[in-house]
Coordinates of C-alpha atoms in Angstrom, one line a residue:
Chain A
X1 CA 1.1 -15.4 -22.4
X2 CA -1.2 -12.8 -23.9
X3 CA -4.3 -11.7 -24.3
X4 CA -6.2 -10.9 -28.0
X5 CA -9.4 -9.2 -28.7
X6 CA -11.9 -9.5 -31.5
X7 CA -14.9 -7.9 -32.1
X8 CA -18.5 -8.0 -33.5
X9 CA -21.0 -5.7 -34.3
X10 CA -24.7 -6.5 -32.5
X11 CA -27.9 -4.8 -33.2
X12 CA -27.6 -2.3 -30.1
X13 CA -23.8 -3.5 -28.7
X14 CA -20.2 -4.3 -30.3
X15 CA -19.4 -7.4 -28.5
X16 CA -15.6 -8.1 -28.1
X17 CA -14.1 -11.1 -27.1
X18 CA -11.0 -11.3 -24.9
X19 CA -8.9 -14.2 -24.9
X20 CA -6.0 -15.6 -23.2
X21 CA -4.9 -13.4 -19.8
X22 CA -4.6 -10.2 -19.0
X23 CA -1.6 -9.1 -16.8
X24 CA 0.4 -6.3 -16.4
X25 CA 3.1 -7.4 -18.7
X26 CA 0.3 -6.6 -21.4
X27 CA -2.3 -4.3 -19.6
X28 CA -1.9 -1.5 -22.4
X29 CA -2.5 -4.2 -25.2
X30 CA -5.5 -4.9 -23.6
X31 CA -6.2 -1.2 -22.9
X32 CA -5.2 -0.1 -26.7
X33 CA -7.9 -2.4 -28.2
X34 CA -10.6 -1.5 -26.0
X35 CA -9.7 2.0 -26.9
X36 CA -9.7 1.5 -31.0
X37 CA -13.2 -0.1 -30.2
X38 CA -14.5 2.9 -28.0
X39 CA -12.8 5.0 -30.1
X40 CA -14.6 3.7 -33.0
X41 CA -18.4 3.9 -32.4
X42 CA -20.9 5.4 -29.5
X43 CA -22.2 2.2 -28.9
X44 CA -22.5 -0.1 -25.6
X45 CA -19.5 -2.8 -25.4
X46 CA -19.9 -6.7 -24.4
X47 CA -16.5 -7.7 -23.0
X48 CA -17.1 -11.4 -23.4
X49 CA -14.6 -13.4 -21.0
X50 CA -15.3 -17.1 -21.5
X51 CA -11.8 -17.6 -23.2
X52 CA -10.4 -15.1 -20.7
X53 CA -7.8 -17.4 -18.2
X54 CA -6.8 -14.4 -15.9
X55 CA -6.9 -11.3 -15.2
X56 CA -4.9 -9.2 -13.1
X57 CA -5.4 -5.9 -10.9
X58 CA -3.9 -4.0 -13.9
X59 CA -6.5 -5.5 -16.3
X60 CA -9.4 -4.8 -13.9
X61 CA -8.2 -0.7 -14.3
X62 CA -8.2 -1.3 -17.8
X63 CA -12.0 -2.3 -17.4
X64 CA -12.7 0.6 -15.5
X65 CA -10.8 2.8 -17.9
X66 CA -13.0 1.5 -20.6
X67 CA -16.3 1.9 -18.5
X68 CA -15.5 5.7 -17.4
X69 CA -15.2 6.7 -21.3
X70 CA -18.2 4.7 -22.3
X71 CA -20.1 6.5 -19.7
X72 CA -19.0 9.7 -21.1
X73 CA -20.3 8.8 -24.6
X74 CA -23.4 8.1 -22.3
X75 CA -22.7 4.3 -23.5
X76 CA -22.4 1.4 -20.9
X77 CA -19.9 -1.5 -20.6
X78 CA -21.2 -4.8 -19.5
X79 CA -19.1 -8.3 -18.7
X80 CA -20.5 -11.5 -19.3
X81 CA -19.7 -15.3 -19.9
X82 CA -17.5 -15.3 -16.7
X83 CA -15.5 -18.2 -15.8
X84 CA -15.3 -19.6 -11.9
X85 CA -11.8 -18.5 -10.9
X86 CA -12.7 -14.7 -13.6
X87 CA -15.9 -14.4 -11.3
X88 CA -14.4 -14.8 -7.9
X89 CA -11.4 -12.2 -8.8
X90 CA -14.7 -9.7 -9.7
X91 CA -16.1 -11.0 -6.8
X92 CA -13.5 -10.2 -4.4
X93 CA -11.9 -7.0 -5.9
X94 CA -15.9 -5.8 -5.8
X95 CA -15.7 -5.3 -9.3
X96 CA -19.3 -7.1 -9.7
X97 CA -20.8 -3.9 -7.5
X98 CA -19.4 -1.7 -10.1
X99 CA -19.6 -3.3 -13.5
X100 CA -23.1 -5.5 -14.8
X101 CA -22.5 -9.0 -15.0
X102 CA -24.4 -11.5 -17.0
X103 CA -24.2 -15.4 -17.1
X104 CA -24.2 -15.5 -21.1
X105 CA -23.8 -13.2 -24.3
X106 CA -27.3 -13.6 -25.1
X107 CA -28.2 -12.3 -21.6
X108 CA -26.0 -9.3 -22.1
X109 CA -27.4 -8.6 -25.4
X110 CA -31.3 -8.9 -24.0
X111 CA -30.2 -6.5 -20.9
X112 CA -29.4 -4.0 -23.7
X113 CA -32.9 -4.4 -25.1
X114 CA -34.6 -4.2 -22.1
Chain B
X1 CA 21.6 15.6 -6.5
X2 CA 21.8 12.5 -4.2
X3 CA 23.2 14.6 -1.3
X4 CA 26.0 12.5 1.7
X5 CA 25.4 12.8 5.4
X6 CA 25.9 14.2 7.6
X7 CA 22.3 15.1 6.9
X8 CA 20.7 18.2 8.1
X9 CA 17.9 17.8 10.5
X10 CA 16.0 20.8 11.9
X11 CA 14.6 20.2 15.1
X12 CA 11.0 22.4 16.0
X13 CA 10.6 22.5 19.7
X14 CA 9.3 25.5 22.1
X15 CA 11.4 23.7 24.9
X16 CA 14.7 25.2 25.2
X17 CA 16.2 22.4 27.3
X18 CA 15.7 19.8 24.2
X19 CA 18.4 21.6 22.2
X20 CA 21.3 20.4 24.8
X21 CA 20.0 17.0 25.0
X22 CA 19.0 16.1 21.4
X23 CA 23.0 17.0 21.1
X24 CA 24.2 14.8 24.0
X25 CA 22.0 12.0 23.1
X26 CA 22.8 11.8 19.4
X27 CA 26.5 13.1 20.3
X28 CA 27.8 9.8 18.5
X29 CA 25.8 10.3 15.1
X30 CA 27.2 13.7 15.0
X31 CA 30.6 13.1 15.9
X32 CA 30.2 9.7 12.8
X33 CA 29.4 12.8 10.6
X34 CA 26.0 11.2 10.4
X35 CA 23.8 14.1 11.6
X36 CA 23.6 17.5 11.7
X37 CA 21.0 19.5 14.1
X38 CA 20.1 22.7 13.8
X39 CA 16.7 24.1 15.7
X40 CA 13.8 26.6 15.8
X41 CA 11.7 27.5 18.4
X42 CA 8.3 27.8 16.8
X43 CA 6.8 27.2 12.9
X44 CA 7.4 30.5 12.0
X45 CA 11.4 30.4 12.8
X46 CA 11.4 26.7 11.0
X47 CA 10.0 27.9 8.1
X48 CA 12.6 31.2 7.9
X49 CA 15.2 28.4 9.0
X50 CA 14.1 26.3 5.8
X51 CA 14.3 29.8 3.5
X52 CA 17.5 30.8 3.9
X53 CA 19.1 27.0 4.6
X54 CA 18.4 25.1 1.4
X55 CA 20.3 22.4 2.6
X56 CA 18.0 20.7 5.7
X57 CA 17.0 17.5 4.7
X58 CA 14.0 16.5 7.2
X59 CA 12.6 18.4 9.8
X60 CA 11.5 16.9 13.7
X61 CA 8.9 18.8 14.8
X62 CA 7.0 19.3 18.1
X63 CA 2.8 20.3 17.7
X64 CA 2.1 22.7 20.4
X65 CA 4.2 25.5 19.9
X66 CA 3.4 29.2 19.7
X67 CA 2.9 31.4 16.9
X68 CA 2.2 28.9 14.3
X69 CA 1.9 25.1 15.7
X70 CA 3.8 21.8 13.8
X71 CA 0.5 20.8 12.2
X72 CA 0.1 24.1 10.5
X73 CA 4.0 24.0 9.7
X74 CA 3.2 20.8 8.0
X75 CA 1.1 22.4 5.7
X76 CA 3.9 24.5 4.9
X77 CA 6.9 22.8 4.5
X78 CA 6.1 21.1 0.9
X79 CA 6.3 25.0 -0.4
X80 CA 9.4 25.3 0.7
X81 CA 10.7 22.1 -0.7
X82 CA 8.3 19.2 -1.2
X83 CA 11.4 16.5 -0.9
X84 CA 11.8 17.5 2.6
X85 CA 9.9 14.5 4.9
X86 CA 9.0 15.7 8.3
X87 CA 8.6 13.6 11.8
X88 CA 6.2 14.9 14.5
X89 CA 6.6 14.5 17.8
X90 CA 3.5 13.9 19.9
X91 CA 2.3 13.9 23.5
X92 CA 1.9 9.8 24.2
X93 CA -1.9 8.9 23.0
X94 CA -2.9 12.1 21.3
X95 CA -3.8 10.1 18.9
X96 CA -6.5 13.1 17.1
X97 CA -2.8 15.4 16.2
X98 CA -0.6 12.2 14.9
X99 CA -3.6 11.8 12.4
X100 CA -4.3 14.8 11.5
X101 CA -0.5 14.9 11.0
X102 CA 0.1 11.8 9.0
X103 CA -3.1 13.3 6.5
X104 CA -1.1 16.2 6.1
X105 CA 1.5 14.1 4.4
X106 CA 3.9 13.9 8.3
X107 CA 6.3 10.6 7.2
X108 CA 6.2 8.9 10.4
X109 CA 5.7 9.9 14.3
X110 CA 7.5 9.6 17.6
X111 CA 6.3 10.1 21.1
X112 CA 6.9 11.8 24.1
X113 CA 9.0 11.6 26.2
X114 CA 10.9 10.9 23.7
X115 CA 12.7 7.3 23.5
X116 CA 16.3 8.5 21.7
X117 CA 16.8 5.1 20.6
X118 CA 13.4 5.0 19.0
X119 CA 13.8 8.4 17.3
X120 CA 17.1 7.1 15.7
X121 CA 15.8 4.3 14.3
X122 CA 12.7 6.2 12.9
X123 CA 15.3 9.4 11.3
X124 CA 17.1 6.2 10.1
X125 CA 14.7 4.3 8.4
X126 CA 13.1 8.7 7.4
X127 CA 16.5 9.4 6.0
X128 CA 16.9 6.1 4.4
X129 CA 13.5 6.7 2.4
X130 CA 14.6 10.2 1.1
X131 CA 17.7 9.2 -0.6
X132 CA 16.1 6.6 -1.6
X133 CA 13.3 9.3 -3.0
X134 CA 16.1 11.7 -4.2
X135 CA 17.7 8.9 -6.3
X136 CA 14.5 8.1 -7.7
X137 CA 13.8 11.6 -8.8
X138 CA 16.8 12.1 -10.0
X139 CA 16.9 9.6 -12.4
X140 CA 13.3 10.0 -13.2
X141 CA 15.1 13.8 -14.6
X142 CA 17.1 11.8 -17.0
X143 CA 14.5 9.0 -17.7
X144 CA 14.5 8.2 -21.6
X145 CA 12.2 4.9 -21.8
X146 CA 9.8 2.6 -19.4
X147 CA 12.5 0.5 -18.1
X148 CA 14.1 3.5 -16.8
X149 CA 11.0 4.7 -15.2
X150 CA 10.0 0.8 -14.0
X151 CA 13.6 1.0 -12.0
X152 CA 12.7 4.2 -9.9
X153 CA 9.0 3.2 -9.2
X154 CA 10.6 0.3 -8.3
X155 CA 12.7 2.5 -5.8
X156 CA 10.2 4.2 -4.3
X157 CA 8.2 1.2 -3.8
X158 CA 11.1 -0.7 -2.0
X159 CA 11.8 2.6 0.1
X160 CA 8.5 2.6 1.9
X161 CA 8.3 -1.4 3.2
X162 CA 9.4 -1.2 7.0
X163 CA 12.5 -3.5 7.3
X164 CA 12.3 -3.2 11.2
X165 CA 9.4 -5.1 13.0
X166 CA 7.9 -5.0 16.5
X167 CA 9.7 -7.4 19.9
X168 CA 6.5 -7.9 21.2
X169 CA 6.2 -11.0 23.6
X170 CA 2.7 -11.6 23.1
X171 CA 2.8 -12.0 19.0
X172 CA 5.3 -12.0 16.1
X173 CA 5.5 -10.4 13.1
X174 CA 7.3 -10.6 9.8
X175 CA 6.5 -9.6 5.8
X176 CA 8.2 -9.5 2.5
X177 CA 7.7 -8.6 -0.5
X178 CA 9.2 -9.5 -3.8
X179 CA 8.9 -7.6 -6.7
X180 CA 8.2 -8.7 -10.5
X181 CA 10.7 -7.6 -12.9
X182 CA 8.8 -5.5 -14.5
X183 CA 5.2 -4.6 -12.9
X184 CA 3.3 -4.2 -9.6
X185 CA 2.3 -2.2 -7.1
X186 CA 2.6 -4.4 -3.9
X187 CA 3.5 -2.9 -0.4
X188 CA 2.8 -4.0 3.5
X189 CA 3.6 -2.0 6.4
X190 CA 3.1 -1.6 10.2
X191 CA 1.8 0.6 12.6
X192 CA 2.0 0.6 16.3
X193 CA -1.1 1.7 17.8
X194 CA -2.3 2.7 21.6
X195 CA -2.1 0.4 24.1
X196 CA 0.3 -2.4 22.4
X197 CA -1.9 -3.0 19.9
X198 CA -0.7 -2.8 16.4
X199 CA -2.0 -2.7 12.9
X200 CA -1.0 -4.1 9.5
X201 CA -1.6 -3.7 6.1
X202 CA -1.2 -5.5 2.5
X203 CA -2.1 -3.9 -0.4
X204 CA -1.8 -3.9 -4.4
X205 CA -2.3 -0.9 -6.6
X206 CA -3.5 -1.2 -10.3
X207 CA -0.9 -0.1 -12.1
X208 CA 3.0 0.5 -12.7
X209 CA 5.1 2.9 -12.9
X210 CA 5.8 6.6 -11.2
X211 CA 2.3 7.5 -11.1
X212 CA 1.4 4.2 -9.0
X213 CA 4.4 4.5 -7.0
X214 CA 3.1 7.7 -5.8
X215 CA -0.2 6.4 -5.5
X216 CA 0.9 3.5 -3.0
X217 CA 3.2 6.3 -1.2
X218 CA 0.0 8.2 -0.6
X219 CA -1.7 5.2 0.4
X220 CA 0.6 4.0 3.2
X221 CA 0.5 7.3 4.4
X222 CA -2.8 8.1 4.3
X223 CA -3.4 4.4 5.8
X224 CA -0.8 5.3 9.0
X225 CA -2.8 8.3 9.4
X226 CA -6.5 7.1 9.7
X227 CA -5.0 4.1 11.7
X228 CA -4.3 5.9 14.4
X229 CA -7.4 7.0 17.1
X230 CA -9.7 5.5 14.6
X231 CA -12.8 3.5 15.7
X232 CA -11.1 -0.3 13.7
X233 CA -9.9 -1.0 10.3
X234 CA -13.9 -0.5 8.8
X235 CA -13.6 2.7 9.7
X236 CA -10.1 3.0 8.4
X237 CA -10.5 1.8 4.6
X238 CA -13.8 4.2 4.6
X239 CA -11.1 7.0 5.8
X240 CA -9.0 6.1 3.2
X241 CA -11.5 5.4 0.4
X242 CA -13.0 9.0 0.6
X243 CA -9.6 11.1 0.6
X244 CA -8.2 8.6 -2.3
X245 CA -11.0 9.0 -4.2
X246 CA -10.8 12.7 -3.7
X247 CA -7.7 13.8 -5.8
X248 CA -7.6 10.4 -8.0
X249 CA -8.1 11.8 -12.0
X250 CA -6.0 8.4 -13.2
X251 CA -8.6 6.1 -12.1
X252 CA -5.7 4.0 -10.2
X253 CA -7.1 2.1 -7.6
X254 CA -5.4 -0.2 -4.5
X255 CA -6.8 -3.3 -3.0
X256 CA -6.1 -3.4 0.5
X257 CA -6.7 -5.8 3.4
X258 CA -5.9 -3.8 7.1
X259 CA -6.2 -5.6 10.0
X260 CA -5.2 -4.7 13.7
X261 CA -4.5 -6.9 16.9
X262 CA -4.8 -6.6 20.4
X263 CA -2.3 -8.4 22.1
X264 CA -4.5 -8.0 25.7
X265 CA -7.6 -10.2 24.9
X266 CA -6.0 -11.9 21.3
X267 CA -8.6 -10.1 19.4
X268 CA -7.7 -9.6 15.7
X269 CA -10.0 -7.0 13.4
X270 CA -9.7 -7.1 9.7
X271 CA -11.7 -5.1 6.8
X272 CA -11.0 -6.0 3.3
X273 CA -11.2 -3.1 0.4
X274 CA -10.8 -5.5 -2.5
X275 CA -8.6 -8.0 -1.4
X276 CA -8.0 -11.5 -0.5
X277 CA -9.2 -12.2 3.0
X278 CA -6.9 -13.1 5.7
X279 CA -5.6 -16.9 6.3
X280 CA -5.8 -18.8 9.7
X281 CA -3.4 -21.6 10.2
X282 CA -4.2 -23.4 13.7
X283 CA -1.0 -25.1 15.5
X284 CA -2.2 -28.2 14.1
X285 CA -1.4 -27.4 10.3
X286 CA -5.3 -26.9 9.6
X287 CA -6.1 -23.6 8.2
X288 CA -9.0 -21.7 6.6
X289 CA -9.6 -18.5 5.0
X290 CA -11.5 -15.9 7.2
X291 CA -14.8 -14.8 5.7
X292 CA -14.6 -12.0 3.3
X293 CA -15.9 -8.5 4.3
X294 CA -17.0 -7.4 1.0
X295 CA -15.5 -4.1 0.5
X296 CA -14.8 -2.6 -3.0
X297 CA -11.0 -1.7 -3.6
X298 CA -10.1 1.9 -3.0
X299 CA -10.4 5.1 -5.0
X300 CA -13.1 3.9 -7.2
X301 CA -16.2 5.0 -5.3
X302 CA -16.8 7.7 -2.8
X303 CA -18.9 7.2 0.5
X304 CA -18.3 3.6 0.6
X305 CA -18.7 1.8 3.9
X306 CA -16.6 -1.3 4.6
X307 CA -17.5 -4.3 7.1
X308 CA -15.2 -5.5 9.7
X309 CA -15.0 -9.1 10.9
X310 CA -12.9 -10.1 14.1
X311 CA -11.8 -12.9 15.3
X312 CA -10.3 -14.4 18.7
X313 CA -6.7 -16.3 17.8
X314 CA -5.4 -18.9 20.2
X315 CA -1.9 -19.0 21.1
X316 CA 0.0 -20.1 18.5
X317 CA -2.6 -19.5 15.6
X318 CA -1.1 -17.8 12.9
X319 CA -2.4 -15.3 9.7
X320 CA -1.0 -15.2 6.7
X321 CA -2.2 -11.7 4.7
X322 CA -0.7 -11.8 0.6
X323 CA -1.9 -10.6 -2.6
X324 CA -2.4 -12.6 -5.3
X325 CA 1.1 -12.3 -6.6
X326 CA 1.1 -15.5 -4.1
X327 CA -1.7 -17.4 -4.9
X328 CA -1.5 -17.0 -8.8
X329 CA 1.8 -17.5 -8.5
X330 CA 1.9 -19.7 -12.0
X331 CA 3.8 -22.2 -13.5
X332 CA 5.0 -22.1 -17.7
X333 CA 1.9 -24.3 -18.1
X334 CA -0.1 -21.4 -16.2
X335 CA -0.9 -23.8 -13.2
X336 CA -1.3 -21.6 -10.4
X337 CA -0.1 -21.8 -7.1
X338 CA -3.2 -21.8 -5.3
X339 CA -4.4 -21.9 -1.8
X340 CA -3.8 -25.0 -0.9
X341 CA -0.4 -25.1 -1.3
X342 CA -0.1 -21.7 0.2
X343 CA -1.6 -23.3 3.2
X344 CA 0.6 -26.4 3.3
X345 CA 3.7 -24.0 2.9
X346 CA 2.5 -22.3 6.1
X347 CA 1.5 -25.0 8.1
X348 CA 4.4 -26.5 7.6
X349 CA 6.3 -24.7 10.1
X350 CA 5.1 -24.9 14.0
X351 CA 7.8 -23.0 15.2
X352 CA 7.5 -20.3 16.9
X353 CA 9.2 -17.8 14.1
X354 CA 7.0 -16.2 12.3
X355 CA 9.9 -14.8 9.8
X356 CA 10.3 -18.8 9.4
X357 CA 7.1 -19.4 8.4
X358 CA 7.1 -16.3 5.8
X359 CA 10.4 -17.3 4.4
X360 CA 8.4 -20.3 3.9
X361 CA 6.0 -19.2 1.6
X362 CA 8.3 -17.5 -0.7
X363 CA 10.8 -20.8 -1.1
X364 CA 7.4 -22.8 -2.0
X365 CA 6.3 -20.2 -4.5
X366 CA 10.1 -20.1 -6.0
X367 CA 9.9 -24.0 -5.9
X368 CA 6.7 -24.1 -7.1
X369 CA 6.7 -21.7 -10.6
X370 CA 10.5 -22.7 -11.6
X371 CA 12.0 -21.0 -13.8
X372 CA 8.8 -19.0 -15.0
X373 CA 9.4 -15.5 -14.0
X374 CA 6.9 -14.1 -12.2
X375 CA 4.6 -11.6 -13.6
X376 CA 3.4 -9.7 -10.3
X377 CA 5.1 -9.2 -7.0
X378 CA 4.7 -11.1 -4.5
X379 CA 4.1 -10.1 -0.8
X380 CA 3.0 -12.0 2.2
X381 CA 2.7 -11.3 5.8
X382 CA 2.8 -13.5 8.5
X383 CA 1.7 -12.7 12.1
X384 CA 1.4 -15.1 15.2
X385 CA 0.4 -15.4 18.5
X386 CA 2.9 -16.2 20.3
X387 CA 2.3 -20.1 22.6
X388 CA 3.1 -17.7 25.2
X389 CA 1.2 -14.8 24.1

């Protein structure tokens, strides 16, 4: 059980894709790449969850971490390509009041545009 | 560091006559070697008391007393020593002073006139938490890698779950919690409220480790403190929410679900901050899952407002509060354990004992996952009305 990341750089955005789950056996793993990939440009980041099985309490701070120094680089963080059982976890935790959720990747990217 | 009883307690009381009888009526824990009492009259003698004497482990204090009063003590004590846990003692439904006492970090609270046996058990289970505490701290001083510091979060965690629970005719009540091996931040407790009604939480912080523990520690206790005289469990996460928010620089956050039950009319309140909602299983082995009240978890946002949602149980309707170290339970093919069979496990006991039914839950989650090791605690909390009740 783990969770990998890979990235892509987008016109306005570096989308990266999380897959696997997200736990808090490997919460910093998760937290370290987003890091490297905040670390790495002033951007906005994607977090693209399609492939993403589960993610725990743990991995939800690890979102929020991400957001809060995104928002200091005056960058945002946006979540998209949620699966049901993903979605309901945002749902209930009232992540999806905190965080922008869109259906797909190409939805994401065209909120960045807008 | 990890100090043997007896254990010194310093008892603050303006009433001369409670000196003679605190000593007659804990005469055997004294003569066991268990306790020690020493007193002061007022805040101001406590706090010269707690100079000189560096050896007083918890301190039982009266409010109204003159020259400086036990919630102004409170504030006091941590500079003396801030390992030293304090129990007020409270006129019976003054309910404004036990809160502002719990927020001012008070570990629990007893009421007058005082009930010795009550006061026992709540030094007890006060005493039992501080060693608990002192162990903690002491190996956090020699802590040389994350295992280390997993094993005294761990500690702290455990030393907060009540392991007594209220003998209430009208209802039963019983929770556990297991922990992972190496994560979590899972606790439930219990409060008694005015007028036999009582309130109950389950909650689930972010993270791992000392920081969290501390977090959840503040939690419960700020929880216990806003419980008590508040207008319902709404009102009680919004409580909560602000002063969490307030002092939180790690960006930790706790899901919680707090609920609270009238044993008079059967009424039971709930407000979710993040969490799962509540589960009703009817006598009959049908259940459901109470609607969701839509609150954000707690210490992300300030001025939040949470939603309360009550509902009438029937004798012999149960609730069943977790987190979701129960439902995503999961198997080595990542199968989780779900709802359904959370409900079956549940429904499958009609007896009357709730800790039963609770035991339940956990056998069916062991049965169900094998020998995949769990990767986040696990806590449930069952509460019935009693047929009777």
């Amino acid at each position: 059980m783990s969770v990998s990341t890979e990235w892509a750089w987008n016109d306005n955005a570096i989308v990266v894709t999380a897959d696997g789950r997200v736990d808090g056996t490997n919460a910093r793993d998760f937290q370290s790449a987003l890091e490297a990939v905040i670390e790495a440009s002033d951007q906005a980041v994607i977090l693209d969850m399609e492939r993403l099985t589960y993610i725990s309490s743990a991995g939800l701070r690890v979102i929020l971490l991400a957001a809060k120094s995104l928002q200091r680089k005056d960058a945002t963080l946006s979540i998209c390509s949620l699966s049901d059982p993903i979605r309901e976890i945002f749902s209930v935790s009232g992540f999806d009041q905190i965080i922008p959720i869109h259906a797909t990747q190409a939805e994401a990217l065209a909120a960045r545009k807008s | 560091m990890v100090v043997k009883p007896p254990y010194k307690i310093l008892v603050v009381d303006d009433e001369p006559d409670l000196e003679p009888l605190m000593l007659q009526r804990m005469r055997r824990n004294i003569r066991r070697g268990q306790y020690n009492f020493v007193f002061a009259r007022n805040g101001v003698q406590a706090l010269d008391r707690l100079h000189q004497e560096d050896d007083i482990d918890m301190v039982v204090s009266d409010i109204n007393m003159p020259e400086m009063d036990g919630l102004t003590l409170l504030q006091q004590i941590p500079k003396v020593d801030p390992n030293i846990r304090s129990i007020i003692v409270s006129a019976y439904g003054d309910m404004e002073n036990i809160r502002t006492a719990m927020n001012r970090g008070a570990f629990d609270f007893v009421t007058k006139p005082i009930d010795f046996r009550d006061l026992r058990v709540t030094i007890d289970r006060t005493l039992q938490h501080l060693m608990e505490w002192r162990e903690a701290l002491a190996s956090r001083d020699q802590l040389v890698a994350l295992q280390n510091e997993l094993t005294v979060a761990s500690k702290m965690q455990q030393s907060i779950l009540p392991t007594h629970f209220p003998d209430h005719p009208g209802y039963q009540l019983f929770a556990n919690m297991e922990p992972a091996r190496s994560v979590g931040g899972d606790f439930f407790d219990v409060v008694t409220l005015e007028n036999e009604r009582i309130g109950m939480t389950v909650a689930d912080v972010s993270d791992k480790g000392v920081p969290a523990a501390l977090f959840m520690m503040s939690t419960r206790t700020l929880i216990k403190g806003a419980a008590i005289g508040s207008a319902g469990p709404g009102d009680v996460l919004r409580e909560v929410n602000n002063l969490l928010f307030e002092d939180n620089e790690t960006e930790m956050f706790v899901t919680v679900l707090y609920a609270e039950y009238n044993p008079a009319n059967g009424e039971f309140v709930y407000a979710s901050g993040g969490h799962d909602p509540p589960l009703l299983v009817r006598p009959d082995g049908s259940s459901t899952s109470l609607p969701l009240t839509g609150g954000i978890a707690l210490g992300l946002l300030p001025d939040l407002n949470y939603r309360q949602n009550s509902v009438i149980l029937e004798p012999g309707e149960t609730i069943v509060l977790y987190t979701d170290g129960v439902s995503e339970a999961m198997t080595s093919d990542e199968e989780q354990f779900g709802l359904e069979r959370l409900r079956d496990a549940v429904a499958a006991d009609p007896g009357e004992d709730a800790a039963a039914a609770n035991e339940a839950v956990f056998e069916a989650v062991s049965d169900f996952v094998g020998d995949n090791p769990p990767s986040d605690d696990i806590t449930c909390l069952t509460f019935r009305r009693t047929v009777s009740g």
